[in-house]
């Protein structure tokens, strides 16, 4: 037997003896088997650097917005977008992922050489990346920085995380990777957002001054990016593909769909210009920050429950909401007031004119600023959206001053066809109130709840939507110290709709008030004068 074979047999015998001894130890009473060492994960150390600065929407009186691109669609569309933005002198950050920088190097380099700023979109634009630990996050940003720099010779200074809530650890990880800023957009568009130029014109109603608008390339919008009513956009086609694309060519059709982003951005820029908006850099947006209406107080849990529509079975409340500080007055307290609103307010003006014809002492100095289709946005616009309404759309703040108002009653209805969240509408409403106050120092601006329509109405907005809006309106007024009167409470029936006897157009709109409805409205306001 050779020596190597002897050594091999000896090693087998030794292993067998060790196994036997171990087994025996486990069988000996009172003898515990040797324990294995426990391996515990060492927690990742927290980052100690300062967080990066967050670019987000600001309160400003200037008609300005910023624009960013996120993701990738195709080289042809992106080249056209880069050329479009460059030709118009539009500052824009394109957030590029590491994958895009690697797979589409020429496109990334072309954008950088054209003067477009590049941003860090992580390696693969991973969603909800904030759930990851600091080591992973720093690696994501650092690796993407290198890939973008290799493609473009440009090191980004600003980061964007796809569908992620920014936390302090997240902002610290961004800073640790050498990025000084992160971006949190306010509004989102994609290839489906506009089918026609008129859609873009309507979209202008969602614009808030100081917004950051994200153009998502080659991506569908998530639910919270659409806003409250915007999910309907995903139910319609964007633009019909050219006839050269066959119906069974799904890949070509998908590519064409994403190419719709070029007309979408073109229409957006055209409408921004038509409405006197400037597209500025993220730095300029941040620098334009000003105090519009500061929040006065935080709401308690009990108060928040009061304004939660889920706590109501019907679109109605047992008593008026949001008006704790009121006093009983009479109609003389409404003399000298200015009422601002849409066609419902115009109907009230007609009722007052009728009463004045009978009695010249009936609210002789009360004035009305109203027109059909009144909206907060049209009241804020310095350029008329609809030229046919030029003579009917005065500068509201100056018109209040010209009327010599001693108080203002504002009823601003919302339109559910607008694809944006109500919070943004309320931000515009606060800006309008701010402008009226600025032009009319010391004159109180009182917000009224929106009146309901008949319960059997099927058109939009529904009474449920109006009720939800009124709860948000009342809550906002409480938080920002704005006087509020729940005028709708006086005109509702038991189901939350407009009482039939108060409606003059029961067979059509189901919204406008009869003489009895106008009288009930004025009586309620006179009996509930905000202190």
Short mmCIF file of C-alpha atoms in Angstrom, two decimals:
data_model
loop_
_atom_site.label_atom_id
_atom_site.label_comp_id
_atom_site.label_asym_id
_atom_site.label_seq_id
_atom_site.Cartn_x
_atom_site.Cartn_y
_atom_site.Cartn_z
CA UNK A 1 0.00 0.00 0.00
CA UNK A 2 1.48 3.26 -1.03
CA UNK A 3 2.01 6.20 1.35
CA UNK A 4 -0.61 8.54 -0.21
CA UNK A 5 -3.26 5.82 0.07
CA UNK A 6 -2.33 5.23 3.73
CA UNK A 7 -2.68 8.93 4.46
CA UNK A 8 -6.10 9.08 2.78
CA UNK A 9 -7.38 6.08 4.84
CA UNK A 10 -6.00 7.65 8.04
CA UNK A 11 -7.84 10.90 7.38
CA UNK A 12 -11.10 8.99 6.89
CA UNK A 13 -10.61 7.15 10.18
CA UNK A 14 -9.86 10.40 12.01
CA UNK A 15 -13.00 12.02 10.64
CA UNK A 16 -15.09 9.01 11.69
CA UNK A 17 -13.67 9.13 15.24
CA UNK A 18 -14.47 12.82 15.58
CA UNK A 19 -18.03 12.22 14.42
CA UNK A 20 -18.44 9.35 16.91
CA UNK A 21 -17.08 11.40 19.84
CA UNK A 22 -19.36 14.29 19.03
CA UNK A 23 -22.38 11.96 18.84
CA UNK A 24 -21.45 10.36 22.12
CA UNK A 25 -21.15 13.70 23.83
CA UNK A 26 -24.68 14.51 22.77
CA UNK A 27 -25.89 11.20 24.32
CA UNK A 28 -24.11 11.54 27.70
CA UNK A 29 -26.65 12.69 30.35
CA UNK A 30 -25.93 16.18 31.60
CA UNK A 31 -23.41 16.77 28.90
CA UNK A 32 -24.39 19.63 26.57
CA UNK A 33 -23.25 19.72 23.02
CA UNK A 34 -20.79 22.52 22.27
CA UNK A 35 -22.61 25.64 21.15
CA UNK A 36 -21.92 27.26 17.80
CA UNK A 37 -20.88 30.92 17.83
CA UNK A 38 -23.81 33.28 17.07
CA UNK A 39 -23.29 35.71 14.18
CA UNK A 40 -25.19 38.98 14.59
CA UNK A 41 -25.56 41.66 11.96
CA UNK A 42 -23.79 44.88 12.78
CA UNK A 43 -26.14 47.84 12.32
CA UNK A 44 -25.08 50.30 9.67
CA UNK A 45 -23.55 53.45 11.11
CA UNK A 46 -25.66 56.56 10.69
CA UNK A 47 -24.33 59.28 8.44
CA UNK A 48 -23.01 62.34 10.24
CA UNK A 49 -22.85 64.83 7.36
CA UNK A 50 -25.30 67.67 6.83
CA UNK A 51 -28.30 66.87 4.62
CA UNK A 52 -28.51 68.20 1.10
CA UNK A 53 -30.88 71.12 0.46
CA UNK A 54 -34.30 70.29 -0.97
CA UNK A 55 -35.68 72.20 -3.93
CA UNK A 56 -39.48 72.21 -3.66
CA UNK A 57 -42.42 74.48 -4.51
CA UNK A 58 -42.38 77.90 -2.87
CA UNK A 59 -44.95 80.57 -2.11
CA UNK A 60 -44.36 83.47 -4.44
CA UNK A 61 -46.29 86.21 -6.20
CA UNK A 62 -44.15 85.87 -9.32
CA UNK A 63 -45.57 83.93 -12.26
CA UNK A 64 -42.67 81.49 -12.42
CA UNK A 65 -42.21 77.71 -12.52
CA UNK A 66 -39.28 75.32 -12.92
CA UNK A 67 -39.11 72.36 -15.26
CA UNK A 68 -37.32 69.01 -14.87
CA UNK A 69 -37.18 65.83 -16.96
CA UNK A 70 -37.10 62.38 -15.38
CA UNK A 71 -36.10 59.14 -17.10
CA UNK A 72 -35.65 58.17 -20.72
CA UNK A 73 -37.91 57.64 -23.73
CA UNK A 74 -35.99 57.39 -27.05
CA UNK A 75 -33.09 59.26 -28.60
CA UNK A 76 -35.20 60.91 -31.30
CA UNK A 77 -37.71 62.38 -28.83
CA UNK A 78 -35.02 63.41 -26.38
CA UNK A 79 -33.00 65.12 -29.08
CA UNK A 80 -36.09 67.07 -30.09
CA UNK A 81 -36.78 68.02 -26.46
CA UNK A 82 -33.21 69.16 -25.88
CA UNK A 83 -33.31 71.24 -29.08
CA UNK A 84 -36.72 72.69 -28.17
CA UNK A 85 -35.66 73.72 -24.67
CA UNK A 86 -32.32 75.08 -25.86
CA UNK A 87 -33.88 77.10 -28.68
CA UNK A 88 -36.33 78.71 -26.25
CA UNK A 89 -33.70 79.34 -23.59
CA UNK A 90 -35.56 77.19 -21.04
CA UNK A 91 -33.44 76.12 -18.04
CA UNK A 92 -34.10 72.47 -17.30
CA UNK A 93 -32.51 69.60 -15.36
CA UNK A 94 -32.63 66.14 -16.96
CA UNK A 95 -32.42 63.44 -14.28
CA UNK A 96 -30.42 60.58 -15.79
CA UNK A 97 -30.09 57.10 -14.31
CA UNK A 98 -26.84 55.20 -14.35
CA UNK A 99 -28.39 52.69 -16.75
CA UNK A 100 -29.33 55.47 -19.18
CA UNK A 101 -25.85 57.00 -18.96
CA UNK A 102 -24.36 53.60 -19.83
CA UNK A 103 -26.78 52.48 -22.54
CA UNK A 104 -27.41 55.88 -24.19
CA UNK A 105 -24.08 57.59 -23.75
CA UNK A 106 -24.28 59.61 -26.97
CA UNK A 107 -27.68 61.05 -26.02
CA UNK A 108 -26.50 62.01 -22.53
CA UNK A 109 -23.37 63.62 -23.96
CA UNK A 110 -25.42 65.54 -26.55
CA UNK A 111 -27.69 66.95 -23.85
CA UNK A 112 -24.73 68.03 -21.73
CA UNK A 113 -22.92 69.62 -24.68
CA UNK A 114 -26.14 71.50 -25.56
CA UNK A 115 -26.02 73.15 -22.16
CA UNK A 116 -28.63 71.06 -20.35
CA UNK A 117 -27.91 70.37 -16.68
CA UNK A 118 -27.86 66.70 -15.77
CA UNK A 119 -29.16 65.31 -12.49
CA UNK A 120 -28.62 62.06 -10.60
CA UNK A 121 -31.61 59.66 -10.90
CA UNK A 122 -29.91 56.72 -9.09
CA UNK A 123 -28.63 53.67 -10.93
CA UNK A 124 -32.00 52.45 -12.26
CA UNK A 125 -34.55 55.08 -11.06
CA UNK A 126 -35.64 52.61 -8.40
CA UNK A 127 -38.90 53.59 -6.70
CA UNK A 128 -39.27 53.90 -2.92
CA UNK A 129 -35.50 53.83 -2.54
CA UNK A 130 -35.80 55.60 0.79
CA UNK A 131 -36.56 52.23 2.41
CA UNK A 132 -32.94 51.21 1.89
CA UNK A 133 -30.05 51.69 4.31
CA UNK A 134 -27.42 54.46 4.10
CA UNK A 135 -24.67 52.24 2.63
CA UNK A 136 -26.93 51.20 -0.24
CA UNK A 137 -28.10 54.75 -0.83
CA UNK A 138 -24.64 56.27 -0.92
CA UNK A 139 -23.52 53.54 -3.32
CA UNK A 140 -26.48 54.28 -5.61
CA UNK A 141 -25.70 57.97 -5.85
CA UNK A 142 -21.91 57.62 -6.02
CA UNK A 143 -22.04 54.95 -8.72
CA UNK A 144 -24.49 57.02 -10.78
CA UNK A 145 -22.26 60.09 -10.41
CA UNK A 146 -19.35 58.18 -11.94
CA UNK A 147 -21.44 56.77 -14.79
CA UNK A 148 -22.88 60.19 -15.70
CA UNK A 149 -19.44 61.80 -15.51
CA UNK A 150 -17.98 59.11 -17.78
CA UNK A 151 -20.74 59.73 -20.32
CA UNK A 152 -20.87 63.52 -20.22
CA UNK A 153 -17.85 64.90 -18.36
CA UNK A 154 -20.41 66.56 -16.07
CA UNK A 155 -20.77 65.84 -12.36
CA UNK A 156 -24.39 66.44 -11.25
CA UNK A 157 -25.03 68.55 -8.18
CA UNK A 158 -28.71 67.70 -7.79
CA UNK A 159 -30.48 64.38 -7.21
CA UNK A 160 -34.00 63.08 -7.74
CA UNK A 161 -35.47 59.93 -6.21
CA UNK A 162 -38.34 58.32 -8.09
CA UNK A 163 -41.55 58.02 -6.04
CA UNK A 164 -39.69 58.50 -2.76
CA UNK A 165 -40.38 60.62 0.29
CA UNK A 166 -37.28 62.53 1.30
CA UNK A 167 -36.11 61.94 4.86
CA UNK A 168 -33.11 63.37 6.65
CA UNK A 169 -31.08 60.13 6.25
CA UNK A 170 -31.93 60.14 2.54
CA UNK A 171 -30.80 63.76 2.16
CA UNK A 172 -27.64 62.95 4.13
CA UNK A 173 -26.86 60.06 1.75
CA UNK A 174 -27.31 62.42 -1.21
CA UNK A 175 -24.89 64.89 0.38
CA UNK A 176 -22.40 62.12 1.24
CA UNK A 177 -22.26 61.25 -2.47
CA UNK A 178 -21.27 64.82 -3.33
CA UNK A 179 -24.68 66.17 -4.36
CA UNK A 180 -25.69 69.45 -2.76
CA UNK A 181 -29.41 69.44 -3.63
CA UNK A 182 -32.42 67.18 -4.15
CA UNK A 183 -35.66 67.97 -6.00
CA UNK A 184 -39.28 67.38 -5.02
CA UNK A 185 -41.65 68.33 -7.89
CA UNK A 186 -45.18 69.65 -7.39
CA UNK A 187 -46.87 68.67 -10.65
CA UNK A 188 -46.29 65.78 -13.04
CA UNK A 189 -46.84 65.26 -16.76
CA UNK A 190 -46.17 62.37 -19.10
CA UNK A 191 -46.90 61.35 -22.69
CA UNK A 192 -50.61 60.82 -21.91
CA UNK A 193 -51.26 64.16 -20.24
CA UNK A 194 -52.42 66.16 -23.28
CA UNK A 195 -54.22 64.85 -26.34
CA UNK A 196 -54.73 68.33 -27.78
CA UNK A 197 -53.50 71.85 -27.26
CA UNK A 198 -56.78 72.68 -25.50
CA UNK A 199 -55.87 70.08 -22.84
CA UNK A 200 -52.69 72.02 -22.19
CA UNK A 201 -54.70 75.22 -21.96
CA UNK A 202 -56.95 73.61 -19.36
CA UNK A 203 -53.92 72.30 -17.49
CA UNK A 204 -52.88 75.88 -16.80
CA UNK A 205 -55.59 75.95 -14.13
CA UNK A 206 -53.47 73.51 -12.13
CA UNK A 207 -50.39 75.71 -12.19
CA UNK A 208 -49.36 77.30 -8.92
CA UNK A 209 -46.78 80.05 -8.96
CA UNK A 210 -43.50 78.70 -7.71
CA UNK A 211 -44.25 75.12 -8.83
CA UNK A 212 -41.71 72.56 -10.01
CA UNK A 213 -43.15 70.59 -12.96
CA UNK A 214 -41.75 67.15 -13.68
CA UNK A 215 -41.94 65.68 -17.18
CA UNK A 216 -41.72 61.91 -16.74
CA UNK A 217 -40.16 60.30 -19.82
CA UNK A 218 -41.15 56.78 -20.84
CA UNK A 219 -43.10 56.28 -17.62
CA UNK A 220 -46.70 56.01 -16.51
CA UNK A 221 -47.69 58.30 -13.67
CA UNK A 222 -48.44 56.80 -10.28
CA UNK A 223 -51.71 57.56 -8.50
CA UNK A 224 -50.34 60.34 -6.30
CA UNK A 225 -48.64 61.96 -9.30
CA UNK A 226 -51.94 62.34 -11.11
CA UNK A 227 -53.59 64.27 -8.29
CA UNK A 228 -57.17 63.93 -7.06
CA UNK A 229 -58.95 63.87 -10.42
CA UNK A 230 -56.12 63.14 -12.81
CA UNK A 231 -56.55 59.38 -13.03
CA UNK A 232 -59.02 60.01 -15.85
CA UNK A 233 -56.08 61.03 -18.01
CA UNK A 234 -54.84 57.45 -18.02
CA UNK A 235 -58.17 56.24 -19.40
CA UNK A 236 -57.84 58.11 -22.68
CA UNK A 237 -55.32 57.82 -25.50
CA UNK A 238 -52.80 60.57 -25.85
CA UNK A 239 -52.51 61.15 -29.59
CA UNK A 240 -53.54 58.81 -32.39
CA UNK A 241 -50.50 57.09 -33.94
CA UNK A 242 -49.72 57.75 -37.59
CA UNK A 243 -51.44 55.50 -40.15
CA UNK A 244 -48.13 53.88 -41.05
CA UNK A 245 -48.23 51.94 -37.77
CA UNK A 246 -50.22 48.74 -38.06
CA UNK A 247 -52.69 47.78 -35.35
CA UNK A 248 -50.86 44.53 -34.60
CA UNK A 249 -47.50 46.22 -34.17
CA UNK A 250 -47.64 46.69 -30.39
CA UNK A 251 -43.96 47.54 -30.01
CA UNK A 252 -44.05 50.29 -32.64
CA UNK A 253 -47.29 51.61 -31.15
CA UNK A 254 -45.74 51.77 -27.67
CA UNK A 255 -42.72 53.65 -29.02
CA UNK A 256 -45.00 56.13 -30.77
CA UNK A 257 -47.02 56.59 -27.57
CA UNK A 258 -43.92 57.63 -25.65
CA UNK A 259 -42.93 59.99 -28.47
CA UNK A 260 -46.08 61.95 -27.69
CA UNK A 261 -44.01 63.66 -25.03
CA UNK A 262 -42.66 66.09 -27.65
CA UNK A 263 -46.03 67.76 -28.43
CA UNK A 264 -46.95 67.58 -24.74
CA UNK A 265 -43.91 69.66 -23.75
CA UNK A 266 -44.35 71.99 -26.73
CA UNK A 267 -47.97 72.73 -25.78
CA UNK A 268 -46.99 73.23 -22.15
CA UNK A 269 -44.32 75.79 -23.05
CA UNK A 270 -46.71 77.58 -25.42
CA UNK A 271 -49.38 77.86 -22.73
CA UNK A 272 -46.93 79.00 -20.06
CA UNK A 273 -45.82 81.79 -22.37
CA UNK A 274 -49.41 82.69 -23.31
CA UNK A 275 -50.30 82.97 -19.63
CA UNK A 276 -47.31 85.17 -18.83
CA UNK A 277 -45.31 82.53 -16.94
CA UNK A 278 -41.52 82.32 -16.98
CA UNK A 279 -39.65 79.03 -16.68
CA UNK A 280 -36.72 79.65 -14.36
CA UNK A 281 -33.96 77.62 -12.75
CA UNK A 282 -34.40 75.73 -9.51
CA UNK A 283 -32.13 78.25 -7.82
CA UNK A 284 -34.37 81.15 -8.89
CA UNK A 285 -37.48 79.35 -7.68
CA UNK A 286 -35.92 78.95 -4.26
CA UNK A 287 -34.76 82.56 -4.18
CA UNK A 288 -38.29 83.82 -4.97
CA UNK A 289 -39.71 82.38 -1.74
CA UNK A 290 -41.96 84.87 0.08
CA UNK A 291 -44.57 84.69 2.81
CA UNK A 292 -48.08 84.70 1.33
CA UNK A 293 -50.36 83.64 4.16
CA UNK A 294 -48.56 81.99 7.06
CA UNK A 295 -50.19 79.07 8.83
CA UNK A 296 -51.58 80.29 12.15
CA UNK A 297 -52.12 77.05 14.04
CA UNK A 298 -51.94 73.27 13.92
CA UNK A 299 -55.15 71.26 14.13
CA UNK A 300 -55.86 68.86 16.99
CA UNK A 301 -56.91 65.26 16.33
CA UNK A 302 -60.49 66.11 17.28
CA UNK A 303 -60.52 69.04 14.85
CA UNK A 304 -59.06 66.97 12.07
CA UNK A 305 -61.83 64.42 12.61
CA UNK A 306 -64.39 67.21 12.25
CA UNK A 307 -63.08 68.01 8.77
CA UNK A 308 -62.75 64.39 7.63
CA UNK A 309 -65.49 63.53 5.08
CA UNK A 310 -65.20 59.86 6.03
CA UNK A 311 -66.91 60.72 9.32
CA UNK A 312 -70.14 61.77 7.59
CA UNK A 313 -72.76 59.45 6.11
CA UNK A 314 -74.27 62.23 4.00
CA UNK A 315 -72.79 65.38 2.42
CA UNK A 316 -74.10 67.46 5.32
CA UNK A 317 -73.35 68.36 8.91
CA UNK A 318 -75.63 68.80 11.91
CA UNK A 319 -74.51 72.39 12.33
CA UNK A 320 -72.32 74.93 10.55
CA UNK A 321 -68.64 74.10 10.56
CA UNK A 322 -65.54 76.25 10.71
CA UNK A 323 -67.13 79.45 12.03
CA UNK A 324 -66.76 79.52 15.82
CA UNK A 325 -66.32 83.29 16.12
CA UNK A 326 -69.48 84.86 14.69
CA UNK A 327 -72.07 87.31 15.99
CA UNK A 328 -75.70 87.88 15.11
CA UNK A 329 -76.24 90.98 12.99
CA UNK A 330 -78.76 92.22 10.45
CA UNK A 331 -78.82 93.11 6.76
CA UNK A 332 -77.26 96.50 7.44
CA UNK A 333 -74.05 94.64 8.31
CA UNK A 334 -73.87 93.50 4.67
CA UNK A 335 -74.14 97.00 3.25
CA UNK A 336 -70.84 98.07 1.71
CA UNK A 337 -69.69 94.47 1.28
CA UNK A 338 -68.38 93.12 -2.01
CA UNK A 339 -69.45 89.62 -3.11
CA UNK A 340 -67.07 87.71 -5.40
CA UNK A 341 -68.05 84.54 -7.23
CA UNK A 342 -69.48 82.83 -10.30
CA UNK A 343 -72.96 82.73 -11.83
CA UNK A 344 -74.55 81.79 -8.48
CA UNK A 345 -73.24 85.08 -7.07
CA UNK A 346 -74.45 86.84 -10.23
CA UNK A 347 -77.91 85.51 -9.41
CA UNK A 348 -77.65 87.06 -5.94
CA UNK A 349 -76.70 90.37 -7.57
CA UNK A 350 -79.84 90.19 -9.68
CA UNK A 351 -81.96 89.59 -6.58
CA UNK A 352 -80.41 92.60 -4.80
CA UNK A 353 -81.03 94.79 -7.88
CA UNK A 354 -84.67 93.72 -7.89
CA UNK A 355 -85.05 94.58 -4.20
CA UNK A 356 -83.33 97.95 -4.73
CA UNK A 357 -85.79 98.80 -7.49
CA UNK A 358 -88.56 98.32 -4.92
CA UNK A 359 -86.64 99.92 -2.03
CA UNK A 360 -83.57 102.09 -2.80
CA UNK A 361 -82.40 101.68 0.81
CA UNK A 362 -81.93 97.90 0.39
CA UNK A 363 -78.15 97.29 0.53
CA UNK A 364 -77.43 100.43 -1.52
CA UNK A 365 -73.64 100.17 -1.27
CA UNK A 366 -73.24 96.42 -1.67
CA UNK A 367 -71.34 95.47 -4.85
CA UNK A 368 -70.78 92.27 -6.84
CA UNK A 369 -67.75 91.06 -8.80
CA UNK A 370 -68.83 87.91 -10.61
CA UNK A 371 -68.97 86.23 -13.98
CA UNK A 372 -69.99 82.87 -15.38
CA UNK A 373 -67.10 80.45 -15.06
CA UNK A 374 -65.36 82.48 -12.35
CA UNK A 375 -62.39 80.59 -10.98
CA UNK A 376 -59.53 81.39 -8.67
CA UNK A 377 -57.12 81.07 -11.58
CA UNK A 378 -59.01 83.48 -13.84
CA UNK A 379 -59.16 85.95 -10.95
CA UNK A 380 -55.39 85.66 -10.55
CA UNK A 381 -54.62 85.84 -14.26
CA UNK A 382 -52.96 88.95 -15.57
CA UNK A 383 -53.54 87.67 -19.11
CA UNK A 384 -57.12 86.71 -19.97
CA UNK A 385 -57.42 83.01 -20.74
CA UNK A 386 -60.60 83.58 -22.75
CA UNK A 387 -60.44 86.80 -24.76
CA UNK A 388 -64.24 86.88 -25.07
CA UNK A 389 -64.44 87.49 -21.33
CA UNK A 390 -61.99 90.40 -21.26
CA UNK A 391 -64.58 92.96 -20.19
CA UNK A 392 -65.93 90.63 -17.51
CA UNK A 393 -62.65 89.73 -15.82
CA UNK A 394 -61.41 92.75 -13.89
CA UNK A 395 -58.46 92.74 -11.57
CA UNK A 396 -60.37 91.49 -8.55
CA UNK A 397 -58.17 93.07 -5.88
CA UNK A 398 -58.36 96.51 -7.54
CA UNK A 399 -62.09 96.16 -8.23
CA UNK A 400 -62.66 95.58 -4.51
CA UNK A 401 -60.72 98.76 -3.79
CA UNK A 402 -62.66 100.73 -6.40
CA UNK A 403 -65.92 99.61 -4.78
CA UNK A 404 -64.80 100.96 -1.39
CA UNK A 405 -65.57 97.62 0.27
CA UNK A 406 -65.77 97.32 4.03
CA UNK A 407 -65.67 93.52 3.80
CA UNK A 408 -65.41 90.86 1.10
CA UNK A 409 -67.43 87.66 0.75
CA UNK A 410 -65.58 85.23 -1.53
CA UNK A 411 -67.14 82.04 -2.90
CA UNK A 412 -64.68 80.16 -5.07
CA UNK A 413 -66.08 77.02 -6.64
CA UNK A 414 -63.72 74.32 -7.83
CA UNK A 415 -63.97 72.32 -11.04
CA UNK A 416 -63.50 68.55 -10.88
CA UNK A 417 -62.35 68.43 -14.49
CA UNK A 418 -59.03 69.89 -13.37
CA UNK A 419 -56.37 67.21 -13.04
CA UNK A 420 -54.70 68.36 -9.86
CA UNK A 421 -55.10 68.06 -6.14
CA UNK A 422 -57.38 70.32 -4.15
CA UNK A 423 -54.44 71.37 -1.98
CA UNK A 424 -53.03 73.16 -5.00
CA UNK A 425 -56.35 74.88 -5.65
CA UNK A 426 -56.41 76.03 -2.03
CA UNK A 427 -52.88 77.39 -2.41
CA UNK A 428 -54.08 79.54 -5.31
CA UNK A 429 -57.08 80.62 -3.23
CA UNK A 430 -54.76 81.80 -0.46
CA UNK A 431 -52.77 83.79 -3.01
CA UNK A 432 -55.97 85.50 -4.22
CA UNK A 433 -56.92 86.37 -0.62
CA UNK A 434 -53.41 87.70 -0.06
CA UNK A 435 -53.65 89.94 -3.12
CA UNK A 436 -57.05 91.31 -2.05
CA UNK A 437 -55.68 92.05 1.42
CA UNK A 438 -52.61 93.75 -0.01
CA UNK A 439 -54.69 96.05 -2.18
CA UNK A 440 -57.27 96.62 0.58
CA UNK A 441 -55.51 96.84 3.97
CA UNK A 442 -57.76 96.20 6.93
CA UNK A 443 -60.66 94.88 4.84
CA UNK A 444 -61.62 91.38 6.03
CA UNK A 445 -61.89 88.70 3.34
CA UNK A 446 -64.52 86.14 4.36
CA UNK A 447 -64.59 82.79 2.59
CA UNK A 448 -67.98 81.19 2.06
CA UNK A 449 -68.60 77.48 1.64
CA UNK A 450 -69.76 76.53 -1.86
CA UNK A 451 -73.50 76.03 -2.18
CA UNK A 452 -74.75 72.56 -3.12
CA UNK A 453 -76.91 71.66 -6.10
CA UNK A 454 -80.06 69.57 -6.22
CA UNK A 455 -79.51 66.04 -4.97
CA UNK A 456 -80.72 64.51 -8.23
CA UNK A 457 -78.09 66.35 -10.28
CA UNK A 458 -75.78 64.05 -12.22
CA UNK A 459 -73.33 66.61 -13.56
CA UNK A 460 -69.99 67.41 -12.00
CA UNK A 461 -69.17 68.50 -9.37
CA UNK A 462 -71.42 66.25 -7.31
CA UNK A 463 -72.71 67.29 -3.89
CA UNK A 464 -70.31 64.78 -2.36
CA UNK A 465 -67.39 66.49 -4.08
CA UNK A 466 -68.66 69.93 -3.07
CA UNK A 467 -69.04 68.74 0.53
CA UNK A 468 -65.52 67.34 0.59
CA UNK A 469 -64.18 70.59 -0.82
CA UNK A 470 -66.09 72.63 1.78
CA UNK A 471 -64.60 70.59 4.61
CA UNK A 472 -61.10 71.22 3.24
CA UNK A 473 -61.98 74.88 2.79
CA UNK A 474 -63.18 75.21 6.38
CA UNK A 475 -60.08 73.43 7.66
CA UNK A 476 -57.78 75.69 5.63
CA UNK A 477 -59.49 78.80 6.99
CA UNK A 478 -59.04 77.54 10.56
CA UNK A 479 -55.35 76.80 9.99
CA UNK A 480 -54.60 80.12 8.29
CA UNK A 481 -56.80 82.41 10.37
CA UNK A 482 -59.20 83.27 7.52
CA UNK A 483 -62.83 84.12 8.44
CA UNK A 484 -65.21 81.42 7.18
CA UNK A 485 -68.99 81.23 6.92
CA UNK A 486 -70.74 77.95 6.14
CA UNK A 487 -73.42 79.48 3.91
CA UNK A 488 -74.20 76.07 2.40
CA UNK A 489 -75.58 74.92 5.76
CA UNK A 490 -78.52 77.29 5.44
CA UNK A 491 -79.57 76.01 2.02
CA UNK A 492 -79.15 72.23 2.31
CA UNK A 493 -81.93 69.70 2.65
CA UNK A 494 -81.69 66.63 4.88
CA UNK A 495 -79.70 64.76 2.20
CA UNK A 496 -77.13 67.50 1.73
CA UNK A 497 -78.56 68.85 -1.53
CA UNK A 498 -80.01 72.25 -2.34
CA UNK A 499 -83.59 72.59 -1.12
CA UNK A 500 -85.93 72.36 -4.11
CA UNK A 501 -87.77 75.56 -3.18
CA UNK A 502 -84.46 77.43 -3.26
CA UNK A 503 -83.62 76.37 -6.85
CA UNK A 504 -84.71 78.32 -9.93
CA UNK A 505 -83.36 75.91 -12.59
CA UNK A 506 -84.54 72.54 -11.33
CA UNK A 507 -84.85 70.99 -14.79
CA UNK A 508 -81.43 72.13 -16.06
CA UNK A 509 -78.39 73.03 -13.96
CA UNK A 510 -79.97 72.57 -10.55
CA UNK A 511 -77.57 75.11 -9.05
CA UNK A 512 -78.95 78.63 -9.24
CA UNK A 513 -81.09 80.21 -6.56
CA UNK A 514 -84.66 81.41 -6.54
CA UNK A 515 -85.64 84.62 -4.76
CA UNK A 516 -86.38 82.52 -1.68
CA UNK A 517 -82.93 80.96 -1.88
CA UNK A 518 -81.23 84.36 -2.20
CA UNK A 519 -83.20 85.68 0.75
CA UNK A 520 -82.23 82.67 2.88
CA UNK A 521 -78.59 83.15 1.88
CA UNK A 522 -78.51 86.82 2.86
CA UNK A 523 -80.40 86.18 6.09
CA UNK A 524 -77.87 83.52 7.10
CA UNK A 525 -74.90 85.79 6.37
CA UNK A 526 -76.50 88.62 8.36
CA UNK A 527 -77.05 86.29 11.31
CA UNK A 528 -73.46 85.00 11.20
CA UNK A 529 -71.08 87.96 10.98
CA UNK A 530 -67.45 86.86 11.60
CA UNK A 531 -65.88 88.76 14.50
#
